[in-house]
Coordinates of C-alpha atoms in Angstrom, one line a residue:
M1 CA 0.0 0.0 0.0
A2 CA 2.8 2.4 0.9
D3 CA 4.4 1.8 -2.6
R4 CA 1.1 2.5 -4.2
L5 CA 0.6 5.7 -2.3
A6 CA 4.0 6.8 -3.2
Q7 CA 3.3 6.1 -6.9
V8 CA 0.0 8.1 -6.8
S9 CA 2.0 10.9 -5.1
G10 CA 4.6 10.8 -7.8
H11 CA 1.9 11.1 -10.5
L12 CA 0.5 14.2 -8.8
T13 CA 3.8 15.8 -8.4
N14 CA 4.8 15.2 -12.0
T15 CA 1.5 16.4 -13.4
Y16 CA 1.0 19.3 -11.1
G17 CA 4.5 20.1 -10.2
R18 CA 3.8 23.9 -10.0
G19 CA 0.7 23.4 -8.0
L20 CA -2.9 22.2 -8.5
L21 CA -4.0 25.7 -9.5
A22 CA -0.8 27.0 -11.2
G23 CA -1.4 30.1 -13.2
E24 CA -5.1 30.2 -12.4
V25 CA -7.0 33.2 -10.8
A26 CA -9.4 32.8 -7.8
I27 CA -11.7 35.2 -6.0
I28 CA -12.4 34.1 -2.5
T29 CA -14.9 36.1 -0.4
G30 CA -14.8 36.3 3.3
A31 CA -11.1 35.5 3.0
A32 CA -9.6 37.5 5.9
Q33 CA -10.2 34.9 8.6
G34 CA -11.4 31.4 9.3
I35 CA -12.1 29.1 6.3
G36 CA -11.7 31.8 3.8
R37 CA -8.2 32.7 5.0
S38 CA -7.1 29.1 5.1
A39 CA -8.5 28.7 1.5
A40 CA -6.6 31.8 0.3
L41 CA -3.3 30.5 1.8
L42 CA -3.9 27.1 0.4
F43 CA -4.9 28.2 -3.1
A44 CA -1.8 30.4 -3.3
K45 CA 0.4 27.6 -2.1
E46 CA -1.0 25.5 -5.0
G47 CA -0.1 28.2 -7.5
A48 CA -3.2 30.4 -7.8
K49 CA -3.2 34.1 -7.9
V50 CA -5.7 35.0 -5.2
V51 CA -8.1 37.8 -4.9
V52 CA -8.6 38.1 -1.1
S53 CA -11.9 39.8 -0.5
D54 CA -13.4 40.7 2.8
L55 CA -15.6 43.2 4.6
D56 CA -12.4 44.2 6.5
E57 CA -9.8 45.2 3.9
K58 CA -7.1 45.7 6.6
K59 CA -7.4 42.1 7.6
A60 CA -7.6 41.0 4.0
Q61 CA -4.3 42.8 3.3
V62 CA -2.7 40.9 6.2
V63 CA -3.6 37.6 4.3
V64 CA -2.2 39.0 1.2
D65 CA 1.0 39.9 2.9
E66 CA 1.3 36.3 4.3
I67 CA 0.8 34.9 0.7
K68 CA 3.4 37.2 -0.7
A69 CA 5.9 36.4 2.1
A70 CA 5.5 32.7 1.1
G71 CA 6.2 33.6 -2.6
G72 CA 2.7 33.7 -3.8
D73 CA 0.7 36.4 -5.7
A74 CA -2.4 38.0 -4.3
I75 CA -4.3 41.3 -4.0
A76 CA -6.8 42.5 -1.4
V77 CA -10.2 43.9 -2.3
G78 CA -12.4 45.2 0.6
G79 CA -16.1 45.5 0.5
D80 CA -19.5 44.2 1.6
V81 CA -20.5 41.3 -0.6
G82 CA -24.2 42.5 -0.3
A83 CA -23.4 46.0 -1.7
D84 CA -24.8 46.7 -5.1
D85 CA -21.4 47.8 -6.4
F86 CA -19.4 44.9 -5.0
P87 CA -19.5 42.4 -7.9
Q88 CA -18.2 45.0 -10.4
K89 CA -15.6 46.3 -7.9
V90 CA -14.0 42.9 -7.2
L91 CA -14.2 41.9 -10.8
D92 CA -12.6 45.1 -12.1
A93 CA -9.8 44.7 -9.6
T94 CA -9.3 41.1 -10.6
I95 CA -9.2 41.6 -14.4
K96 CA -7.1 44.7 -14.1
K97 CA -4.4 42.9 -12.2
Y98 CA -4.6 39.4 -13.7
G99 CA -6.5 39.6 -16.9
K100 CA -8.7 36.5 -16.3
L101 CA -10.8 34.6 -13.8
N102 CA -10.9 30.9 -13.2
H103 CA -12.6 30.4 -9.9
I104 CA -15.0 32.0 -7.5
V105 CA -15.4 30.8 -4.0
N106 CA -18.5 32.3 -2.4
N107 CA -17.5 31.9 1.2
A108 CA -18.5 35.2 2.9
G109 CA -21.3 34.9 5.4
F110 CA -22.4 35.0 9.1
T111 CA -25.2 33.8 11.3
Y112 CA -28.1 35.8 12.8
D113 CA -29.8 33.2 14.9
R114 CA -33.4 33.5 16.3
M115 CA -36.2 31.1 16.9
L116 CA -38.7 31.2 14.0
H117 CA -41.4 32.9 15.9
T118 CA -39.1 35.7 17.1
T119 CA -37.2 36.2 13.8
P120 CA -37.8 39.8 12.5
D121 CA -38.0 40.5 8.8
D122 CA -34.6 42.3 8.7
A123 CA -32.8 39.2 10.3
F124 CA -34.3 36.9 7.7
D125 CA -33.7 39.3 4.7
I126 CA -30.0 40.2 5.5
I127 CA -29.1 36.4 5.6
I128 CA -30.8 35.7 2.3
K129 CA -29.1 38.8 0.9
V130 CA -25.6 37.8 2.0
H131 CA -25.8 34.0 1.4
V132 CA -28.0 33.8 -1.7
R133 CA -28.3 37.2 -3.5
A134 CA -24.7 38.1 -3.1
P135 CA -23.2 34.9 -4.6
F136 CA -25.9 35.1 -7.4
R137 CA -25.0 38.7 -8.3
L138 CA -21.2 37.9 -8.3
V139 CA -21.5 34.9 -10.5
R140 CA -23.8 36.7 -12.8
A141 CA -21.4 39.6 -13.2
A142 CA -18.6 37.2 -13.9
A143 CA -20.3 35.6 -16.8
P144 CA -18.2 37.4 -19.5
Y145 CA -15.1 35.9 -17.9
M146 CA -16.5 32.4 -17.3
R147 CA -18.9 31.6 -20.1
I148 CA -16.2 31.4 -22.8
K149 CA -16.8 29.3 -25.9
G150 CA -14.1 26.8 -26.5
N151 CA -12.8 27.3 -22.9
T152 CA -10.1 24.8 -22.1
E153 CA -8.9 26.2 -18.8
N154 CA -10.0 24.9 -15.4
R155 CA -12.8 27.0 -14.2
S156 CA -15.2 26.5 -11.4
I157 CA -17.7 28.0 -8.9
V158 CA -17.6 26.8 -5.3
N159 CA -20.5 27.9 -3.2
V160 CA -20.6 27.3 0.6
S161 CA -23.6 25.7 2.2
S162 CA -24.1 24.0 5.5
V163 CA -25.7 21.1 7.2
S164 CA -28.3 23.6 8.2
G165 CA -29.3 23.8 4.6
L166 CA -29.5 20.0 4.2
H167 CA -31.3 19.1 7.5
G168 CA -32.6 22.4 9.0
S169 CA -31.4 23.7 12.3
V170 CA -33.2 24.9 15.4
G171 CA -32.8 28.7 15.7
Q172 CA -31.6 29.2 12.2
I173 CA -34.7 29.5 10.0
N174 CA -33.1 32.2 8.0
Y175 CA -29.6 30.5 7.7
A176 CA -31.2 27.1 6.8
A177 CA -33.4 28.6 4.1
A178 CA -30.4 30.5 2.7
K179 CA -28.0 27.6 2.7
S180 CA -30.7 25.3 1.1
G181 CA -31.2 28.0 -1.6
V182 CA -27.5 27.9 -2.4
I183 CA -27.7 24.3 -3.3
G184 CA -30.5 24.8 -5.9
M185 CA -28.6 27.8 -7.3
T186 CA -25.4 25.9 -7.7
K187 CA -27.2 23.0 -9.6
T188 CA -28.6 25.6 -11.9
I189 CA -25.2 27.1 -12.6
C190 CA -24.0 23.6 -13.2
K191 CA -26.7 23.0 -15.9
E192 CA -26.4 26.5 -17.6
W193 CA -22.6 26.9 -17.7
G194 CA -21.4 23.3 -18.1
L195 CA -21.2 23.7 -21.9
F196 CA -18.6 26.3 -21.3
G197 CA -16.5 24.0 -19.2
V198 CA -17.4 25.7 -15.9
R199 CA -18.0 23.4 -13.0
A200 CA -20.3 24.4 -10.1
N201 CA -20.3 22.6 -6.7
T202 CA -21.4 23.2 -3.2
I203 CA -19.8 22.4 0.1
A204 CA -22.0 21.7 3.1
F205 CA -19.9 22.3 6.1
G206 CA -20.7 20.8 9.5
F207 CA -19.0 21.9 12.7
V208 CA -15.9 23.9 11.8
Q209 CA -13.8 25.8 14.4
T210 CA -14.4 29.4 13.4
R211 CA -15.8 32.6 15.1
L212 CA -19.3 31.4 14.0
T213 CA -19.0 28.3 16.3
Q214 CA -17.0 29.7 19.2
A215 CA -18.7 30.6 22.4
K216 CA -21.0 33.6 21.9
E217 CA -19.9 34.8 25.3
E218 CA -16.5 35.5 23.8
G219 CA -18.1 38.6 22.3
A220 CA -17.3 38.2 18.6
S221 CA -19.6 40.3 16.4
I222 CA -20.1 41.8 13.0
E223 CA -21.6 45.0 11.9
I224 CA -24.1 44.8 9.1
E225 CA -25.9 47.8 7.8
G226 CA -25.2 49.7 11.0
K227 CA -26.4 46.9 13.3
K228 CA -24.2 44.8 15.5
V229 CA -24.8 41.1 15.2
A230 CA -23.3 38.7 17.9
L231 CA -21.6 35.7 16.5
G232 CA -21.1 32.2 18.0
I233 CA -23.0 29.6 19.9
P234 CA -24.2 29.9 23.6
K235 CA -21.9 27.9 25.9
A236 CA -24.9 25.8 26.8
Q237 CA -25.0 24.6 23.3
G238 CA -21.3 24.6 22.7
T239 CA -18.4 22.2 21.7
S240 CA -19.3 19.1 23.7
S241 CA -22.9 18.9 22.6
G242 CA -21.9 20.0 19.2
T243 CA -19.4 17.2 18.5
S244 CA -21.5 14.4 20.2
A245 CA -23.4 13.7 16.9
I246 CA -20.2 13.6 14.8
P247 CA -18.7 10.1 14.3
L248 CA -15.2 11.5 14.1
G249 CA -15.9 13.1 17.6
R250 CA -14.5 16.5 16.9
A251 CA -14.9 19.7 14.8
A252 CA -13.0 20.4 11.7
T253 CA -10.2 22.9 11.5
P254 CA -10.4 25.8 8.9
D255 CA -7.5 24.1 7.0
E256 CA -9.5 20.8 6.7
A257 CA -12.4 22.8 5.4
A258 CA -10.3 24.7 2.9
A259 CA -8.9 21.5 1.6
A260 CA -12.3 20.5 0.4
M261 CA -12.6 23.8 -1.5
L262 CA -9.3 23.2 -3.1
F263 CA -10.4 19.7 -4.2
L264 CA -13.5 21.0 -5.9
A265 CA -11.7 23.9 -7.6
S266 CA -8.7 21.6 -8.7
P267 CA -8.4 19.4 -11.8
L268 CA -8.7 16.5 -9.4
A269 CA -12.5 17.3 -9.5
S270 CA -12.5 17.8 -13.3
Y271 CA -15.7 15.6 -13.7
V272 CA -17.4 16.7 -10.5
S273 CA -20.2 19.3 -11.1
G274 CA -23.5 19.9 -9.5
H275 CA -22.4 18.1 -6.4
T276 CA -22.9 18.9 -2.8
L277 CA -19.8 17.7 -0.8
E278 CA -20.6 17.1 2.8
V279 CA -17.7 18.0 5.0
T280 CA -19.1 17.0 8.3
G281 CA -17.0 14.3 9.9
G282 CA -19.9 12.0 9.3
Q283 CA -22.6 14.2 11.0
G284 CA -26.1 13.7 9.6
I285 CA -25.6 10.4 7.7

C-alpha cells in the first residue's frame, strides 16, 4: 500500500509540479479569517493568484502579505458582498491585475440566529441577501469571464452551504433557508454553464472551528448595515454537545475545510459538477 501511495503521489507531483492551480486566478470572499483565510493561503500555495476579498480590507491585506511572504501572488479587495457595487468592484480589480478569472469561492457569510417565531424580517432578509443574493450577483457579473466558448482552462464556482441547509437547524430558520437555496442555485449554474467548461459545486460544512462556532460569550460580532450582530454559539449549546453527533468526535479545522474547497476547484475534480460535498466528519448520515 505504501508503494502504491508513493506512486500516486509521484503522478500528482509530475502532473501538477507547479501546483494544482498553477497560473489560475481565484476570487475568495470572506477570506480575511477562518475558512476563507485558510483557503486563500492554500490556493496560493498551489499556484493560484488569489483575490482576497473581505468586509475588513485591513485584515484581507494581512492575508495578502502572508501569501506574498511565502512567494505567492495576491491582492486585497475590501467591501460588503451585499453591496450593489461589490461584484463590479471585485471583478474590475481582478481583471485589471490578472486579466482573467478561473474560480469564484463564495465563502462570505455569518449567522443571525433567532427562533422562528421571534425572527424579525430584517434578520431573515439580510441572511438571504448575503448568502444567496450576493453569490448570485457575483456569479452573474462574472459571466463574461467564465462563459467562454471553447474554454479549455480549469474554471469553477464553489458555493458554501451548511448542514443547516441540508437538514434544517433549530434557531436558524433564515440561515437554513439561505443555505438550502445555495444548493439549488449551484445546480442551476452547473446546468447552464457546463457547456462552457465551468463546473459548479457546493460544500455543506458541519462543525468547523471558526468565530461562528466559538462561544457567543467571547463577544465576537459583525456590523451589518449599521447593526451589531453577535456571532457564535451559547456555551450551553457549545463544543461538547456539538461534537457528540459527529462520528469523528471533533470539529474540523479551517484548514481541513479549505482542503475541500481546493479539491472542488482543482483538476482532481474535473468531472465533478452539480455536487454537494458534505464536509461534516460523518454528521447527519
